[in-house]
Short mmCIF file of C-alpha atoms in Angstrom, two decimals:
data_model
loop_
_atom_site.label_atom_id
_atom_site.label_comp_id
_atom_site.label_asym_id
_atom_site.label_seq_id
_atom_site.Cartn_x
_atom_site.Cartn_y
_atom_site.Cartn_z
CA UNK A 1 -16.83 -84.47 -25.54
CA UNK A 2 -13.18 -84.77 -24.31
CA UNK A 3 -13.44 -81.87 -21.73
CA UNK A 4 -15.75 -82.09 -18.59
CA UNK A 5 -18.28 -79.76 -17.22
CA UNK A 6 -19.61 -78.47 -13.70
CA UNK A 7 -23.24 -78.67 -13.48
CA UNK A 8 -25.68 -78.01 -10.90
CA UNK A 9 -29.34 -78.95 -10.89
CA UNK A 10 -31.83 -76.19 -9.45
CA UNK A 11 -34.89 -78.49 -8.10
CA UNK A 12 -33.34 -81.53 -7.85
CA UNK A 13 -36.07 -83.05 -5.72
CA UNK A 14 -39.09 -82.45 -8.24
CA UNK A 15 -40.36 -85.21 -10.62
CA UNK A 16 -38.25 -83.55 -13.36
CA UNK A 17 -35.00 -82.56 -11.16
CA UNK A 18 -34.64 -86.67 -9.93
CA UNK A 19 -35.31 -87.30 -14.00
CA UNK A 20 -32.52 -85.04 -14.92
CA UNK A 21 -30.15 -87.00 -12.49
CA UNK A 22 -30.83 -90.41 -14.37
CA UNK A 23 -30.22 -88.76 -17.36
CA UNK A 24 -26.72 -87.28 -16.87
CA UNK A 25 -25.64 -90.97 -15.28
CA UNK A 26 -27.21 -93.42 -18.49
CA UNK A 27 -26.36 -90.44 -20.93
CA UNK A 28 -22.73 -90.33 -19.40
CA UNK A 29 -22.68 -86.91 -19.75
CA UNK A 30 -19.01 -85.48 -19.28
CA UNK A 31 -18.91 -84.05 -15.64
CA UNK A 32 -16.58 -82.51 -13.49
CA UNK A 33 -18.89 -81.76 -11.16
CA UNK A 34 -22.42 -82.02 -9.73
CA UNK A 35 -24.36 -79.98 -7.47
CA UNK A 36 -28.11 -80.59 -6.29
CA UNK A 37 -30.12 -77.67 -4.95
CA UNK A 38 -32.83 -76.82 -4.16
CA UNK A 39 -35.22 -75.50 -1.09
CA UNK A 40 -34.14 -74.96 2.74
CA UNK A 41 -36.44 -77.15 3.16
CA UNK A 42 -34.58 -80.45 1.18
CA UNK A 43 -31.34 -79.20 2.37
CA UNK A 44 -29.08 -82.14 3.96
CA UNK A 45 -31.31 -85.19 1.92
CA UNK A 46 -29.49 -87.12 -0.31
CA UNK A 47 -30.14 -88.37 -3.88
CA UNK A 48 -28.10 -91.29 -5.51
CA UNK A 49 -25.55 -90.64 -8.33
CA UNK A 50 -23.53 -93.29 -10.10
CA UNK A 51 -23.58 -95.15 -6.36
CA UNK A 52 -22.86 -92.24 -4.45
CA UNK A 53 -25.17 -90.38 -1.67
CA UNK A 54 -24.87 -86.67 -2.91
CA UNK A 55 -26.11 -83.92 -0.29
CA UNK A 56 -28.86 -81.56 -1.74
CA UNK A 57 -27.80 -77.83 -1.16
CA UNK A 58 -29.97 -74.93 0.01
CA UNK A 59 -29.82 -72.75 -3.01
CA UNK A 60 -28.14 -69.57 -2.59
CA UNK A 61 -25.80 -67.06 -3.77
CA UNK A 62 -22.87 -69.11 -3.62
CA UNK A 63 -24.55 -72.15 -4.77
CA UNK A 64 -23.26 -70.80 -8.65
CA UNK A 65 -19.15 -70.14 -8.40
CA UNK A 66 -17.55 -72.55 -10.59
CA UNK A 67 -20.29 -74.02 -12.32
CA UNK A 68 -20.77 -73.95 -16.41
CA UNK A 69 -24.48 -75.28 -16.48
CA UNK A 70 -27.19 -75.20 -14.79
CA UNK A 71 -30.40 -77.35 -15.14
CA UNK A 72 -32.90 -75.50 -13.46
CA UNK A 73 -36.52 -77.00 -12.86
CA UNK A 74 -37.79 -75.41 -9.58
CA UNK A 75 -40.90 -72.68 -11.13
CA UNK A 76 -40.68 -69.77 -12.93
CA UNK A 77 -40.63 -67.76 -9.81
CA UNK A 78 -37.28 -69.07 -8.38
CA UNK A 79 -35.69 -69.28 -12.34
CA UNK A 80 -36.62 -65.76 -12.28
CA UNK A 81 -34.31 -65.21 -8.95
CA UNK A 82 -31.50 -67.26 -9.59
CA UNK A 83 -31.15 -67.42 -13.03
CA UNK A 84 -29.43 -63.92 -13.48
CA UNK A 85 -27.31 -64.54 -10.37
CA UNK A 86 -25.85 -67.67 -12.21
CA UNK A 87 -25.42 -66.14 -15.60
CA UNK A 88 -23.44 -63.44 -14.02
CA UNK A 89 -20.94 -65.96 -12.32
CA UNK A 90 -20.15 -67.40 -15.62
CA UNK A 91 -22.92 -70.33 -16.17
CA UNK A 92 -25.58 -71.26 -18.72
CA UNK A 93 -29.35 -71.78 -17.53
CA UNK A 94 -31.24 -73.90 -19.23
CA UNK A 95 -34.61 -72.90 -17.83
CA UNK A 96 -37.27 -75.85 -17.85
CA UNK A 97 -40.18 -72.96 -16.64
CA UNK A 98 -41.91 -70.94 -18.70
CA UNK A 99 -40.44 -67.38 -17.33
CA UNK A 100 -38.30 -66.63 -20.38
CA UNK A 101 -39.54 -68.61 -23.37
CA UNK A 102 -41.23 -65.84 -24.62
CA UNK A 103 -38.06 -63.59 -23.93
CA UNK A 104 -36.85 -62.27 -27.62
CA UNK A 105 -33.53 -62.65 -26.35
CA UNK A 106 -33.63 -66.46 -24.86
CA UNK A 107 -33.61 -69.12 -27.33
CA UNK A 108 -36.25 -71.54 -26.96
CA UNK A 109 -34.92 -74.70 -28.08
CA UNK A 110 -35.85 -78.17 -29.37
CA UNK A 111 -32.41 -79.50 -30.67
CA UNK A 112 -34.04 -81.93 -33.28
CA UNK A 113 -35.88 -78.25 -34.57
CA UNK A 114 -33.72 -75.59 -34.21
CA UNK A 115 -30.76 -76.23 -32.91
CA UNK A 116 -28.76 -73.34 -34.70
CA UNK A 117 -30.76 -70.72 -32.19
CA UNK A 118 -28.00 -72.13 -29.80
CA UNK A 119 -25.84 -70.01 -30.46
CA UNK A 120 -27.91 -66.76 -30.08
CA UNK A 121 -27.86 -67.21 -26.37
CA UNK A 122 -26.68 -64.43 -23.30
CA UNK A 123 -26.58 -66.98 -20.54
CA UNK A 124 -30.21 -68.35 -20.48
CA UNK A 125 -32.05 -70.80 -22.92
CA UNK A 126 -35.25 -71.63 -22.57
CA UNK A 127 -36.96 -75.11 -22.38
CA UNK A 128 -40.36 -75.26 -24.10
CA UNK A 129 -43.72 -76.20 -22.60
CA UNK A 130 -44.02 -79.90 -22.54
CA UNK A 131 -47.04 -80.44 -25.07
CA UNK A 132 -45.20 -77.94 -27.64
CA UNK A 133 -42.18 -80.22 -27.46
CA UNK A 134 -44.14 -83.42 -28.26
CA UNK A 135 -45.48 -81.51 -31.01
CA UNK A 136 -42.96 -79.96 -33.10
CA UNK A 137 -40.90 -82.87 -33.17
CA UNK A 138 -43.31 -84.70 -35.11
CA UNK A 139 -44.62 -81.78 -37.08
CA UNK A 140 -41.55 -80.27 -37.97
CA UNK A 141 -40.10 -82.95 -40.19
CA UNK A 142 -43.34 -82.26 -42.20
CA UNK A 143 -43.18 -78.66 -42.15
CA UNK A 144 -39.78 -79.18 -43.87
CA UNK A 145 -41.35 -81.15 -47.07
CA UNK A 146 -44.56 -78.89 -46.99
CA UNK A 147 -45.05 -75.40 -44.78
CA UNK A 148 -48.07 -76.25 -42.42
CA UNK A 149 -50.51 -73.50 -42.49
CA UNK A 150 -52.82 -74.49 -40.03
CA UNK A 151 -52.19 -76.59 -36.34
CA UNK A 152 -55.57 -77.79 -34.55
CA UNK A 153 -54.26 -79.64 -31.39
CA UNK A 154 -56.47 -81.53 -28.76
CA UNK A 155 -53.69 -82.26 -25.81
CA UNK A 156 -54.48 -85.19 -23.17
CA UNK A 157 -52.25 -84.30 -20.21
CA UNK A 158 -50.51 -86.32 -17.46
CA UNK A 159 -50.60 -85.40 -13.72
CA UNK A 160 -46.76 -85.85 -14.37
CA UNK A 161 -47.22 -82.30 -15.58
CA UNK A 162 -48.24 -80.79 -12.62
CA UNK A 163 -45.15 -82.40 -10.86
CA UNK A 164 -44.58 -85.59 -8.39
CA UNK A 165 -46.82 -84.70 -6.05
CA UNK A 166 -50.21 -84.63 -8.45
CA UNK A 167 -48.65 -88.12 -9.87
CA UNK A 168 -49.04 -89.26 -6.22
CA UNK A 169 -52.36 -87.45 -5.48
CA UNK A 170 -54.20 -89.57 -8.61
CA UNK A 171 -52.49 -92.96 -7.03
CA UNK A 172 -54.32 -91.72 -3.38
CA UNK A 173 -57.44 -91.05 -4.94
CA UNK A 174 -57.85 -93.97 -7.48
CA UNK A 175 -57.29 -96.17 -4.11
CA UNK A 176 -60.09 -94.12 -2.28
CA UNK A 177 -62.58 -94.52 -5.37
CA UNK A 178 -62.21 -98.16 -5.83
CA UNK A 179 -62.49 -97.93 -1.75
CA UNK A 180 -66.03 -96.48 -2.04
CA UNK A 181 -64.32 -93.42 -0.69
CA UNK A 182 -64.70 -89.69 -1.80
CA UNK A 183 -61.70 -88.68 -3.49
CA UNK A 184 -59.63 -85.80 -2.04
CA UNK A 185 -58.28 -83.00 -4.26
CA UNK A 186 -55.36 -80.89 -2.93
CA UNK A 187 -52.78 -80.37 -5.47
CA UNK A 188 -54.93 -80.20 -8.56
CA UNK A 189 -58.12 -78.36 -8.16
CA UNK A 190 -60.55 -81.11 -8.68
CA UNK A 191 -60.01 -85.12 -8.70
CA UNK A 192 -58.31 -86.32 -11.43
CA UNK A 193 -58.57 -90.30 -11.29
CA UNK A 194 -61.14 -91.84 -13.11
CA UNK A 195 -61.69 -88.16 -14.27
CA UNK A 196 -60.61 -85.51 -16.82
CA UNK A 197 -61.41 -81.52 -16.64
CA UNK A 198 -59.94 -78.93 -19.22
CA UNK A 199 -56.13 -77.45 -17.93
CA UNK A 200 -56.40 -75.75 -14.97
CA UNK A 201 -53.90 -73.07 -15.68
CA UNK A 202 -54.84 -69.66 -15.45
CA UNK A 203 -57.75 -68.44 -17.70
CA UNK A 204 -57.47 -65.51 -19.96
CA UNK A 205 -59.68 -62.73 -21.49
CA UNK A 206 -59.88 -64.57 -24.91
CA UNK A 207 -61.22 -67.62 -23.13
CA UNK A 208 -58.27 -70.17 -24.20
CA UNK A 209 -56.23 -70.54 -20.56
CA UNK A 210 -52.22 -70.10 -20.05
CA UNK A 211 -51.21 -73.56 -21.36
CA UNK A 212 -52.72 -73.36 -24.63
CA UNK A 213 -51.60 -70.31 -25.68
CA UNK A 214 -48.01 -71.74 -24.75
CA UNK A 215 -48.60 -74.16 -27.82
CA UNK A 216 -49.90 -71.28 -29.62
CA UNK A 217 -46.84 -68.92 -29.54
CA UNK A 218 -43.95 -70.99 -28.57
CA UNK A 219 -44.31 -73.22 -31.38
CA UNK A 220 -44.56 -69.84 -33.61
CA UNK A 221 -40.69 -68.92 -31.97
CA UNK A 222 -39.79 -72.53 -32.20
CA UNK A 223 -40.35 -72.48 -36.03
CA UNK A 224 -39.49 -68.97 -36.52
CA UNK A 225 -42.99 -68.10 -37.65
CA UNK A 226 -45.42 -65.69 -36.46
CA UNK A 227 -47.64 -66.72 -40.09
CA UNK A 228 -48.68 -70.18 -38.83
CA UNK A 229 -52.55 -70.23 -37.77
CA UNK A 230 -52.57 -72.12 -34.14
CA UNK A 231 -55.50 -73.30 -31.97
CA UNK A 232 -55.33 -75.94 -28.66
CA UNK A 233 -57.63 -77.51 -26.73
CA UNK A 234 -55.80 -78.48 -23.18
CA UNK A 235 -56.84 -81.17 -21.01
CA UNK A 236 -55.92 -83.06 -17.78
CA UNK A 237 -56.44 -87.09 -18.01
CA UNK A 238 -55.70 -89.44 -15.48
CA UNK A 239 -52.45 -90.97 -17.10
CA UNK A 240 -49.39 -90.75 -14.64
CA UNK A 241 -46.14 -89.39 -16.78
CA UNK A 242 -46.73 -89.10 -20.70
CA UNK A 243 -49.21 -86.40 -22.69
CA UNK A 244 -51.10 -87.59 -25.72
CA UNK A 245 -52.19 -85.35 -28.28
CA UNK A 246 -54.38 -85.25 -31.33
CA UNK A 247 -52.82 -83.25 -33.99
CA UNK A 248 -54.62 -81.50 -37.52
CA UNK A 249 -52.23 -80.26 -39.54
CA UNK A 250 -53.70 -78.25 -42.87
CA UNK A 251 -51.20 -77.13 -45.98
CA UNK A 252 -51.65 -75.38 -48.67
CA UNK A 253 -51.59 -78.82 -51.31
CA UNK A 254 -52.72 -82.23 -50.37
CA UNK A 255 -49.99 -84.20 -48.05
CA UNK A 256 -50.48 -88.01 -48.75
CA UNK A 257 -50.61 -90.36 -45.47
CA UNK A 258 -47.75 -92.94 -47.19
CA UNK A 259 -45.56 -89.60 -47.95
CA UNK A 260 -45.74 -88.15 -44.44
CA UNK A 261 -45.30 -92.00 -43.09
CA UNK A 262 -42.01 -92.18 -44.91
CA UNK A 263 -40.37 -88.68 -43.45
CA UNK A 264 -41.88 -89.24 -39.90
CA UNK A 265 -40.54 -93.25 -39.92
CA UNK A 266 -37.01 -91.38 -40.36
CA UNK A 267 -36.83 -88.18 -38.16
CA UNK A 268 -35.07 -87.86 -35.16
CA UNK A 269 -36.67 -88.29 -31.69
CA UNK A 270 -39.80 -90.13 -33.58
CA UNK A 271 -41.07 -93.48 -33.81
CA UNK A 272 -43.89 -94.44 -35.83
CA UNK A 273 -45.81 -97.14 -34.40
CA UNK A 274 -48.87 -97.89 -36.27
CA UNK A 275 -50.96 -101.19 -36.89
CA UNK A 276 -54.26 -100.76 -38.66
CA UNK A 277 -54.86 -104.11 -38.91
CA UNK A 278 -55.30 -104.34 -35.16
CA UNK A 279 -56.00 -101.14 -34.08
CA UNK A 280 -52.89 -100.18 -32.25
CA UNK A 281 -51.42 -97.09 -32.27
CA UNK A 282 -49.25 -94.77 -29.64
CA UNK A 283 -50.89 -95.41 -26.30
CA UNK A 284 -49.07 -93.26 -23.17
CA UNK A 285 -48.54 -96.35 -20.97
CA UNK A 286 -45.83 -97.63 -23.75
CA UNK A 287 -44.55 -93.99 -24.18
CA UNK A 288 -43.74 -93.77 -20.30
CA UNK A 289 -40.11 -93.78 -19.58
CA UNK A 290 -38.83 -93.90 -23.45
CA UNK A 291 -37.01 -91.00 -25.07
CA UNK A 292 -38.91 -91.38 -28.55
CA UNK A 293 -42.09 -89.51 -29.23
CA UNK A 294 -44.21 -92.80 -30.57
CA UNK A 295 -46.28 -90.73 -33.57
CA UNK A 296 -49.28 -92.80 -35.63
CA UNK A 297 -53.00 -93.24 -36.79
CA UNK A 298 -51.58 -90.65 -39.95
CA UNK A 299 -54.48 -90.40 -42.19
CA UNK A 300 -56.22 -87.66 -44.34
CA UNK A 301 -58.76 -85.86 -43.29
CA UNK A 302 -61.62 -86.06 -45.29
CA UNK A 303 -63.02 -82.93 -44.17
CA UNK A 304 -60.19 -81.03 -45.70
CA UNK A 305 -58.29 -81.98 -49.49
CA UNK A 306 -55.00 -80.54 -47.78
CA UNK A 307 -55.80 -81.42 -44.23
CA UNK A 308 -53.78 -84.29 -42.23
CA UNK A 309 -54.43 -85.94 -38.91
CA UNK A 310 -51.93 -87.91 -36.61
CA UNK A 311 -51.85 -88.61 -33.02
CA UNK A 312 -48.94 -88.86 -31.18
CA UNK A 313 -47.88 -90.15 -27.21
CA UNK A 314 -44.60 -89.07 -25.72
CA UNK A 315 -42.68 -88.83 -21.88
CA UNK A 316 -43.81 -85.68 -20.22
CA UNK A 317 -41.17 -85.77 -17.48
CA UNK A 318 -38.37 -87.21 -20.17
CA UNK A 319 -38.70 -85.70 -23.60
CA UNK A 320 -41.26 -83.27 -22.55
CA UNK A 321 -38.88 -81.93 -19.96
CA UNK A 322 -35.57 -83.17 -18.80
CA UNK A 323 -34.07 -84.95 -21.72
CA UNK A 324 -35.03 -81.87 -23.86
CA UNK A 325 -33.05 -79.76 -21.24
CA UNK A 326 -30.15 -82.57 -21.29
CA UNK A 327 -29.75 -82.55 -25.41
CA UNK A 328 -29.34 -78.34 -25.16
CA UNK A 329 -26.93 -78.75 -22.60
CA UNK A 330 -25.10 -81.82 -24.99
CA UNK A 331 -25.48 -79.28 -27.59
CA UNK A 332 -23.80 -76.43 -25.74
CA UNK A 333 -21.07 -78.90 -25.27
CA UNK A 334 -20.89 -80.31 -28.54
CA UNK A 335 -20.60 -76.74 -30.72
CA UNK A 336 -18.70 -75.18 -27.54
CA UNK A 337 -21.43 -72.57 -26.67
CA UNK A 338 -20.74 -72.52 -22.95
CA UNK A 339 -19.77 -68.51 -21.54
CA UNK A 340 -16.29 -70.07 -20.53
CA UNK A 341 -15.77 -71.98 -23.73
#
């Protein structure tokens, strides 16, 4: 990376946006350049970078001249308003919301999966959900060895996922319950500490909601196959910042434990941490803040001669969402992807 880039980050006062910051400082990515925008509403506050106070920017039509990336992570609705404005002054979005993942032309990327869709882009890529990112990176390395035929996922959820301000709304309540207070519900739709209620995102006619048919049909695109039979069960748990998920995975020939072990114990962005002896697998409190997905408990299901089980713990707000978005952008850099080369 001998050249150096402009970026600008589009929410850089969300959960994810302050994440992103951290990462371009301890990744050292090569910058020319850094913008933070966001609302009118942040305009003039200041976030630390490398030492320095920098000013957060109203976003706005200017906010995109002379910039090669942008790392946006404000909603789908405001990707959807800025994103073509920035493509057309030259940038790349990387888009951490979930308005173009389905897009057939925006490449939805997990760089230890497929990185080569890179270089199919026109301007925007596509971040995937948060739960489908923990999840392909330790299925894929298997699907490699052995097509999987069959995904049955069971997804334990963060309030990290619903952004800073849930985090802080299950630290508020927790303090009220232990109080002997009633707990107060205002970003999430029902109280979350010492609690858990399926996802709360929007329900559809086939009864699954929004979020797991993201798991559904963005790992199909991920994989680059529409074949693969996929069913989720979504839930919110009263964990601050990493998901957990319980993952069956069926094939079409038995898939020993000690085999899958030995390819998972050497994939990228995967650590197996597993101690039958005493019990002690991934847990999300020792995922939180690490860039691994921590993948174990890999047994055979006995209900099934070609069936597999694992459970796996990873960072919602790092790997699920802003170091994902940091590696595409490392990626753009490193194969020279970007619109101005």
């Amino acid at each position: 990376m001998s050249k150096s880039y402009r970026v600008a980050i589009l929410g850089a006062t969300g959960a994810v946006g302050t994440e992103l910051l951290e990462l371009l400082e301890s990744r050292n990515f090569p910058l020319a350049d850094l913008k933070l925008l966001a609302s009118e509403r942040s305009a003039g506050k200041t976030l630390k970078f490398k030492g320095e106070n920098l000013v957060i920017e109203a976003v706005s039509d200017r906010s995109f001249a002379n910039v090669d990336i942008v790392l946006a992570s404000a909603g789908g609705g405001t990707s959807k308003t800025w994103a073509g404005v920035a493509v057309d002054k030259g940038a790349v979005v990387i888009d951490n919301s979930s308005a173009f993942r389905m897009n057939p032309d925006v490449p939805l990327i997990v760089p230890e999966v497929n990185p080569q869709a890179a270089a199919e882009h026109k301007g925007i890529i596509a971040n995937p959900n948060c739960t489908t990112i923990l999840m392909t990176l330790a299925v894929w390395p298997l699907h490699q060895v052995k097509p999987v035929t069959r995904i049955v996922a069971a997804t334990y959820q963060s309030a990290s996922g619903a952004g800073a301000k849930a985090m802080e709304e299950v630290k508020i309540q927790s303090s009220a319950i232990l109080q002997g207070q009633q707990p107060v519900a205002e970003v999430l739709p029902y109280p979350l500490a010492f609690n858990l209620f399926p996802h709360n995102s929007p329900m559809t006619d086939i009864g699954y909601c929004e979020e797991e048919l993201k798991m559904v049909n963005e790992t199909r695109k991920i994989f680059g196959s529409q074949d693969i039979r996929i069913t989720a069960t979504c839930v919110r748990v009263p964990v601050l910042r990493a998901h957990s998920e319980a993952i069956n995975l069926e094939f079409d020939t038995p898939f020993s434990p000690d085999e899958a072990r030995a390819i998972l114990s050497n994939a990228p962005g995967v650590k197996l941490v597993e101690d039958w002896q005493k019990n002690y697998f991934p847990m999300p409190i020792e995922a939180s803040g690490k860039d691994e997905v921590l993948v174990g408990r890999i047994r055979q299901d006995i209900s099934h001669p070609c069936g597999l089980e694992l459970w796996l713990c990873g960072d919602q707000i790092r790997k699920g969402a802003a170091l994902n978005a940091i590696q595409i952008a490392e990626l753009l850099v490193e194969k020279n992807l970007l619109q101005n080369g």
